[in-house]
Short mmCIF file of C-alpha atoms and ligand atoms in Angstrom, two decimals:
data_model
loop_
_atom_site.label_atom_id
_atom_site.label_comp_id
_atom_site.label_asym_id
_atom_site.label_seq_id
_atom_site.Cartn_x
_atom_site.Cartn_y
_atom_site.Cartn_z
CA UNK V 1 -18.83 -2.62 7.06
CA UNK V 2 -17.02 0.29 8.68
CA UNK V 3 -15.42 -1.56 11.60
CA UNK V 4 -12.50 -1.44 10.28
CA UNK V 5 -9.40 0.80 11.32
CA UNK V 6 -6.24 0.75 9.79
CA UNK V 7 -4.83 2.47 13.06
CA UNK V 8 -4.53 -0.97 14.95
CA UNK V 9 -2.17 -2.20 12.50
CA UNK V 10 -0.38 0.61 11.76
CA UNK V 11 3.35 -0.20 10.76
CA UNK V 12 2.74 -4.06 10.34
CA UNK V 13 4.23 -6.40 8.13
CA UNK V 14 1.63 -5.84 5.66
CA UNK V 15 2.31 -1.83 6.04
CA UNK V 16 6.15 -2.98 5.60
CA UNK V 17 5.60 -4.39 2.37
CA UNK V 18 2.96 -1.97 0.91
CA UNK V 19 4.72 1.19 1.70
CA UNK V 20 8.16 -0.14 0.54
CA UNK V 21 6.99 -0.69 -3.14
CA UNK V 22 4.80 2.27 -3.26
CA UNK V 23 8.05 4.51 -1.91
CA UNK V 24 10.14 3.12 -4.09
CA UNK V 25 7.57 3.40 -7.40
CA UNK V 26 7.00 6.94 -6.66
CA UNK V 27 10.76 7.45 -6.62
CA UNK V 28 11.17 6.65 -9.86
CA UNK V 29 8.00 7.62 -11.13
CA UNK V 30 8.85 11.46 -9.84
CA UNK V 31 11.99 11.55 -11.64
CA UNK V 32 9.89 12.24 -15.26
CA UNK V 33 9.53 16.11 -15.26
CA UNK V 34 5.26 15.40 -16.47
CA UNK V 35 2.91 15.45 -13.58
CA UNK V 36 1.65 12.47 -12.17
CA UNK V 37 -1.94 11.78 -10.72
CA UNK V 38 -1.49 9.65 -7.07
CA UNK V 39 -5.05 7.70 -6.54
CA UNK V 40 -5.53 6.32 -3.18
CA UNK V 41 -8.96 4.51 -3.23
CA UNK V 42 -8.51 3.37 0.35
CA UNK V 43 -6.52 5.97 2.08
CA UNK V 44 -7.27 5.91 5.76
CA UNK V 45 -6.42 8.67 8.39
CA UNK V 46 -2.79 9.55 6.50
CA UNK V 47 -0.33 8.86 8.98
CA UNK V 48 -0.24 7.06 12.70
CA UNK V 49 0.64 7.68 15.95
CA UNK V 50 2.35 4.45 16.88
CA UNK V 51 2.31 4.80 21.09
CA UNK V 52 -1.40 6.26 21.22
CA UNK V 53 -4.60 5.02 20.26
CA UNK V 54 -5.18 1.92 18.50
CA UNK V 55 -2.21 1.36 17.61
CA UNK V 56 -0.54 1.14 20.87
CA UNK V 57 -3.41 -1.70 21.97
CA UNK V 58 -2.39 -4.83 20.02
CA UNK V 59 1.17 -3.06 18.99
CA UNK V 60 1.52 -4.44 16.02
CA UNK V 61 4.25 -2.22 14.91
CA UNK V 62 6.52 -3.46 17.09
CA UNK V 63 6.78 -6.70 14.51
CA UNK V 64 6.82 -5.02 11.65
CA UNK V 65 8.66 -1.54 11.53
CA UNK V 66 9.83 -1.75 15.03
CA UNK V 67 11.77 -4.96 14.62
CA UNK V 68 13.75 -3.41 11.49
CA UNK V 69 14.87 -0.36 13.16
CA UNK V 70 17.51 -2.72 15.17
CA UNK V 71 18.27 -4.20 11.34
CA UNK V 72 19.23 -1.23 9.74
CA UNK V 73 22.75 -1.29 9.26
CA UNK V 74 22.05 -5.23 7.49
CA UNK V 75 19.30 -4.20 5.79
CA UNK V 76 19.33 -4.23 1.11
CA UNK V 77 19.34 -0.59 0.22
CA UNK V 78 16.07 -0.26 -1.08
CA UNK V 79 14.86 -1.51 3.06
CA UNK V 80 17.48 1.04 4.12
CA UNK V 81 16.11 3.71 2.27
CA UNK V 82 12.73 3.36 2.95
CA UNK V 83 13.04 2.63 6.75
CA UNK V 84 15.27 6.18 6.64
CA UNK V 85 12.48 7.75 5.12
CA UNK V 86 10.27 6.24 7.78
CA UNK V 87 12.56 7.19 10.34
CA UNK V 88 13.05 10.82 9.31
CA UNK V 89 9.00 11.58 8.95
CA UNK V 90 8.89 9.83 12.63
CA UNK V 91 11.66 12.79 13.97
CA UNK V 92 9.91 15.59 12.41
CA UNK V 93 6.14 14.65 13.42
CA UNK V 94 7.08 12.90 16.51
CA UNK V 95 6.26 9.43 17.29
CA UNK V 96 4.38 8.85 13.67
CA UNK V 97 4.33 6.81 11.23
CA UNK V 98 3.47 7.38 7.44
CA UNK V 99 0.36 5.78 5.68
CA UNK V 100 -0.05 5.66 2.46
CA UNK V 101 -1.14 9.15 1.62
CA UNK V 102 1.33 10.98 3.90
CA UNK V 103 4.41 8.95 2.50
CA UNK V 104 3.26 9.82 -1.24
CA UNK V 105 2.54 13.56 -0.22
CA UNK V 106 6.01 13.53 0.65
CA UNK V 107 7.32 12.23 -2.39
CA UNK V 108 5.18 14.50 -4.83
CA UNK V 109 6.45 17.38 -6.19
CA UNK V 110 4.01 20.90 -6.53
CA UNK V 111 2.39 19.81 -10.25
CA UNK V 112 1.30 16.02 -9.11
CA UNK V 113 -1.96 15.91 -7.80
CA UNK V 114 -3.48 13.13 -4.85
CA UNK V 115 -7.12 12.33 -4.93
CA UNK V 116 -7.57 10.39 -1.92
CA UNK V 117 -10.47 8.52 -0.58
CA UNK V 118 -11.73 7.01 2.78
CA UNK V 119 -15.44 6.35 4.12
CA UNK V 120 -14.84 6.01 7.55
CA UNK V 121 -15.63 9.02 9.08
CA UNK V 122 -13.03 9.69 11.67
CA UNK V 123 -10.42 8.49 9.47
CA UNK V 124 -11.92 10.91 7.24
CA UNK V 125 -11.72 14.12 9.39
CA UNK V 126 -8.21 12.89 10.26
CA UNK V 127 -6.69 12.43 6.77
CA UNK V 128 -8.56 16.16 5.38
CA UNK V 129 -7.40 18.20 8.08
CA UNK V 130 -3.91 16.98 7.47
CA UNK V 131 -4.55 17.59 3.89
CA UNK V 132 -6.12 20.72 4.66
CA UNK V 133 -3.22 23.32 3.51
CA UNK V 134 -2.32 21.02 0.50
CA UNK V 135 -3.44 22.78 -2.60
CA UNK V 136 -2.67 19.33 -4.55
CA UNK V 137 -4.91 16.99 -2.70
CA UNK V 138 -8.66 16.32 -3.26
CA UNK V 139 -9.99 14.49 -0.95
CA UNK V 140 -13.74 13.01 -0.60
CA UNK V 141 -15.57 10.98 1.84
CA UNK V 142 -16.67 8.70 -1.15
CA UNK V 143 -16.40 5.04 -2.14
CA UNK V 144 -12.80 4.77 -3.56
CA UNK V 145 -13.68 2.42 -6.32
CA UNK V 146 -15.94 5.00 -7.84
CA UNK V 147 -12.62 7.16 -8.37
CA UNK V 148 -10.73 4.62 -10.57
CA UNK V 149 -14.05 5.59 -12.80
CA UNK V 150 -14.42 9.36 -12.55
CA UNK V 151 -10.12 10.30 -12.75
CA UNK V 152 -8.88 7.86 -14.91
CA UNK V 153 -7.17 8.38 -17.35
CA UNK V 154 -5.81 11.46 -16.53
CA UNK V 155 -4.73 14.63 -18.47
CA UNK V 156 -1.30 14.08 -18.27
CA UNK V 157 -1.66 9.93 -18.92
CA UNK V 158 0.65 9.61 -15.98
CA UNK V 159 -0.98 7.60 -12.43
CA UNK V 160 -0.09 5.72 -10.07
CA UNK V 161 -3.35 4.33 -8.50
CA UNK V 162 -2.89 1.89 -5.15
CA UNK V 163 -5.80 -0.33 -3.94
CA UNK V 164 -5.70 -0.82 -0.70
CA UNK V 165 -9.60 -2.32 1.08
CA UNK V 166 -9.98 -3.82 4.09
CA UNK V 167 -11.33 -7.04 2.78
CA UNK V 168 -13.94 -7.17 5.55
CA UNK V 169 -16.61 -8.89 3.23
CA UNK V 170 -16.14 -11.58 0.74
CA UNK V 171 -17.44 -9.27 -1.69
CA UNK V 172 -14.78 -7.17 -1.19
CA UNK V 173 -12.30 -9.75 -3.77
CA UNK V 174 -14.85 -9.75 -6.41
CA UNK V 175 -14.96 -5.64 -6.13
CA UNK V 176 -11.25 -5.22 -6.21
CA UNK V 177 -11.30 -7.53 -9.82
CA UNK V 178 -13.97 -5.44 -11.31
CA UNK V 179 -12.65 -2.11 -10.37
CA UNK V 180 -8.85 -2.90 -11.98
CA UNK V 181 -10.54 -4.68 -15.39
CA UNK V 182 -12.51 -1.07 -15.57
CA UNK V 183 -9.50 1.01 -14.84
CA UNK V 184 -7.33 -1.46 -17.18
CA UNK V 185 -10.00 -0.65 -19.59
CA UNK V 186 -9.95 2.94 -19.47
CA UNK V 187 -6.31 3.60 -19.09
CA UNK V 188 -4.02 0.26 -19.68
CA UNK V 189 -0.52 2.06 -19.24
CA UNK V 190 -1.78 3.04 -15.37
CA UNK V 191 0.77 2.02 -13.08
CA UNK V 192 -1.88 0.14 -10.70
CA UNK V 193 -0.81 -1.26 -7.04
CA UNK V 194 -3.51 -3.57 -5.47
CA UNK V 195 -2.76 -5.06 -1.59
CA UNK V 196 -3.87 -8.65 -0.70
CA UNK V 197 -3.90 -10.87 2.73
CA UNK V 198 -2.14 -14.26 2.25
CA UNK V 199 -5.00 -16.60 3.92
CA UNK V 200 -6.69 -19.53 3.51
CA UNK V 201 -10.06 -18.49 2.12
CA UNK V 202 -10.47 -19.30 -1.73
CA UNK V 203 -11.49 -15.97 -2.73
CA UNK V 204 -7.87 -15.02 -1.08
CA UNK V 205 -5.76 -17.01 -2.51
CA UNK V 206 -7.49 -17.25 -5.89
CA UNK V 207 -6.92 -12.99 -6.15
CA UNK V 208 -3.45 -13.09 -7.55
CA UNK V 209 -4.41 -15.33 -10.67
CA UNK V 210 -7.53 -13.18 -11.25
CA UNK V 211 -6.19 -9.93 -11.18
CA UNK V 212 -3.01 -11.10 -13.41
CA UNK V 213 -5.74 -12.72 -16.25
CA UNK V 214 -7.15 -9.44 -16.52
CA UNK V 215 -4.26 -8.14 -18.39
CA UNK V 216 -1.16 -8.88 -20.89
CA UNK V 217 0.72 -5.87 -19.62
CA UNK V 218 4.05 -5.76 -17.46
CA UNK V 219 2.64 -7.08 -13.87
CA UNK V 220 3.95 -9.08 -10.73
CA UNK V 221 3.24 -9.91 -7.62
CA UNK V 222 5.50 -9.55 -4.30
CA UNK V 223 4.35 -11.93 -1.43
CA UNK V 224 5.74 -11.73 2.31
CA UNK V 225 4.64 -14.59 4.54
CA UNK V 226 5.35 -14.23 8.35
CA UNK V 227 4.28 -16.93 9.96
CA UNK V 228 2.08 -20.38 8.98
CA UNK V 229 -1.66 -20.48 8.86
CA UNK V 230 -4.64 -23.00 8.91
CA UNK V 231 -8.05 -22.70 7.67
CA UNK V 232 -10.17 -20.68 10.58
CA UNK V 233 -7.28 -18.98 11.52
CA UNK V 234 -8.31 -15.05 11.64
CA UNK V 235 -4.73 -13.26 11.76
CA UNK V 236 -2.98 -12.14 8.96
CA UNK V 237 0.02 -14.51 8.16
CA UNK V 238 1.07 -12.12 5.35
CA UNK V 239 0.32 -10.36 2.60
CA UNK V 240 0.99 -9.75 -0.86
CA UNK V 241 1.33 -6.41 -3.44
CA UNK V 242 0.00 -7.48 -7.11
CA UNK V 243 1.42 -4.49 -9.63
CA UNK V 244 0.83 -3.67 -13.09
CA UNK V 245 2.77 -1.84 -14.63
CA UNK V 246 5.72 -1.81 -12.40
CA UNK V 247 8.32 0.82 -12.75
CA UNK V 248 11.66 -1.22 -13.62
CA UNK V 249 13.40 -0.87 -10.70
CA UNK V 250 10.99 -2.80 -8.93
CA UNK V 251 11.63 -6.36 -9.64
CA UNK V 252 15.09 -5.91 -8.43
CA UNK V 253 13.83 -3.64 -5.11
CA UNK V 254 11.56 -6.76 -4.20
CA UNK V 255 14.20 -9.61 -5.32
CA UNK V 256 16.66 -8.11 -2.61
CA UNK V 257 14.48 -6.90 0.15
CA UNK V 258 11.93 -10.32 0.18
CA UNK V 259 14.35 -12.85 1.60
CA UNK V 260 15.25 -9.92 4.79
CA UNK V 261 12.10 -9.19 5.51
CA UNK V 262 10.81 -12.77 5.11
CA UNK V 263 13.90 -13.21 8.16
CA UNK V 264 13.87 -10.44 9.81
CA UNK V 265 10.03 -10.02 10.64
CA UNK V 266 9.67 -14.38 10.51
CA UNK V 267 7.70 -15.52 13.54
CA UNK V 268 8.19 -19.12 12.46
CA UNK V 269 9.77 -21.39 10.37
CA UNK V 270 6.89 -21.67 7.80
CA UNK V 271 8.22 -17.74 6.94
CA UNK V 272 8.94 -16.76 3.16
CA UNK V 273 8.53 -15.11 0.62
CA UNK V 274 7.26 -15.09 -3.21
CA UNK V 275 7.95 -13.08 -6.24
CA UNK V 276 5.69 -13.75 -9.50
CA UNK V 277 6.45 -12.50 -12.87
CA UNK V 278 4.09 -13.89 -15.22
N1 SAM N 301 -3.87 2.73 2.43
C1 SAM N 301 -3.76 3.04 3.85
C2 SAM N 301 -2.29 3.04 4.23
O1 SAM N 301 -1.52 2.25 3.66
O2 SAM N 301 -1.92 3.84 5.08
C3 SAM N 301 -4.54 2.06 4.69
C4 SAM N 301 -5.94 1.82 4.24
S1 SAM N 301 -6.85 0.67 5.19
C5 SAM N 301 -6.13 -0.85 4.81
C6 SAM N 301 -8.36 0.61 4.32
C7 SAM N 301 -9.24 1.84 4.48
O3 SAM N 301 -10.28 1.79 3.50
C8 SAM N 301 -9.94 1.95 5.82
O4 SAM N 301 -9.58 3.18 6.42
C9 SAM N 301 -11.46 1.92 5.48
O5 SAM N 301 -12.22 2.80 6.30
C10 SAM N 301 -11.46 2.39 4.04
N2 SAM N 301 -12.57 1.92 3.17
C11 SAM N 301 -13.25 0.76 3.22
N3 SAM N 301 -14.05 0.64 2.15
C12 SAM N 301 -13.87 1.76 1.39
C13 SAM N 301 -14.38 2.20 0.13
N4 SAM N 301 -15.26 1.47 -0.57
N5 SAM N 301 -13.93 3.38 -0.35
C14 SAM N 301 -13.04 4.14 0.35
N6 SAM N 301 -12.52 3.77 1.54
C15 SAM N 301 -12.92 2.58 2.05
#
């Protein structure tokens, strides 16, 4: 159950996508002077050294944020921007890259708050010691889904909350469904981010629909596929962000940075990309 570590695929394609909606929701989201709450149910360590560890084994990087350095000057502003931010956070802690929490920490001002969560115990230790000065961040080694229950809403009705498991277990679909239609329930003007692998498995490729029935709010879904797939095959082909709630940039942040990213980190000719408004 806890085999998983995100370190290995640190900087992906799948990182690419994630991280360059959440940057560019917490952008805008930051600009409204009222505090907002960041929820991280699946945070991992916080941020990765690319060239040590796990993620210099399978190097994964290397065809996601590594092949976009090299694109920069071509890249849609809202890629440019990001892979800057990327770039910068890199200079300053050498040789990392930003996860989810470390990206957001950056973007917070001193009223937002992050409660982040992560089992895995090393990841764990990792992410609260880097945490460990930040009088904003509360951070438990508890089950993240729990946390959509116990802080939302919150007092100042303003969240983002991004979703972000390991679908290890086939379970794992069915939990992510139940925890949004709670948090929906509780707090329906949320801004809610939940990650999703593009592969074959019905549970997979049924998420999208099932996550979008659960509400009549503003939602869509941004897909990135990198390469084909066939049933059996274990890789990850791509990946998708469903969001609810999107800030209004967003729709026109994913309709110019798909189609480069669906080129520029391609591996074959089955590589594309997918935006869903319902
Ligand atoms: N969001 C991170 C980022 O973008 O940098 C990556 C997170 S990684 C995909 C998923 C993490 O969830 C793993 O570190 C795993 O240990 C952790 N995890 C798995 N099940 C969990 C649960 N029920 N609650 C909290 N963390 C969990």
């Amino acid at each position: 159950m806890l085999g998983y570590r995100h370190a290995f695929h640190a900087g992906n394609h799948a990182d690419v996508l994630k991280h360059l909606v959440l940057y560019h929701c917490l952008r805008y989201m930051t600009r409204k002077p009222k505090p907002l709450l960041y929820l991280d149910t699946h945070a991992g360590a916080g941020a990765y050294r690319l060239e040590e560890g796990y993620a210099a084994q399978n190097r994964e990087w290397e065809t996601g944020v590594g092949r976009l350095g090299a694109r920069l000057p071509e890249a849609p502003a809202p890629v440019e921007e990001y892979l800057r931010f990327t770039f910068e956070f890199g200079r300053e802690r050498p040789g990392e890259f930003p996860g989810s929490p470390a990206l957001a920490s950056r973007l917070l001002r001193p009223g937002d708050w992050l409660i982040l969560r992560e089992l895995h115990p090393s990841d764990f230790e990792e992410l609260a010691s880097r945490f460990s000065g930040d009088p904003r961040a509360q951070i438990r080694r508890e089950d993240g889904y729990s946390a959509m229950k116990s802080s939302l809403p919150p007092p100042s009705r303003r969240a983002l909350a991004i979703v972000d498991p390991p679908y290890e277990v086939v379970s794992e679909y069915d939990r992510v469904v139940d925890a949004l239609g709670e948090a929906l329930g509780r707090f329906e003007t949320g801004t809610y981010l939940v990650w999703y692998p593009l592969l074959e498995r019905p549970e997979a490729r049924s998420l999208p629909s099932r996550l979008s029935a659960l509400t009549e709010r503003p939602r869509l879904s941004g897909e990135l596929r990198v390469r084909g797939s066939s049933p059996g095959d274990r890789g990850l082909a791509g990946s998708g962000i469903f969001v609810v709630n999107p800030p209004w940039p967003l729709e026109s942040v994913l309709r110019s940075s798909l189609p480069f990213l669906a080129e520029a980190l391609g591996q074959d000719s089955s590589a594309d990309w997918n935006l869903r408004i319902p």
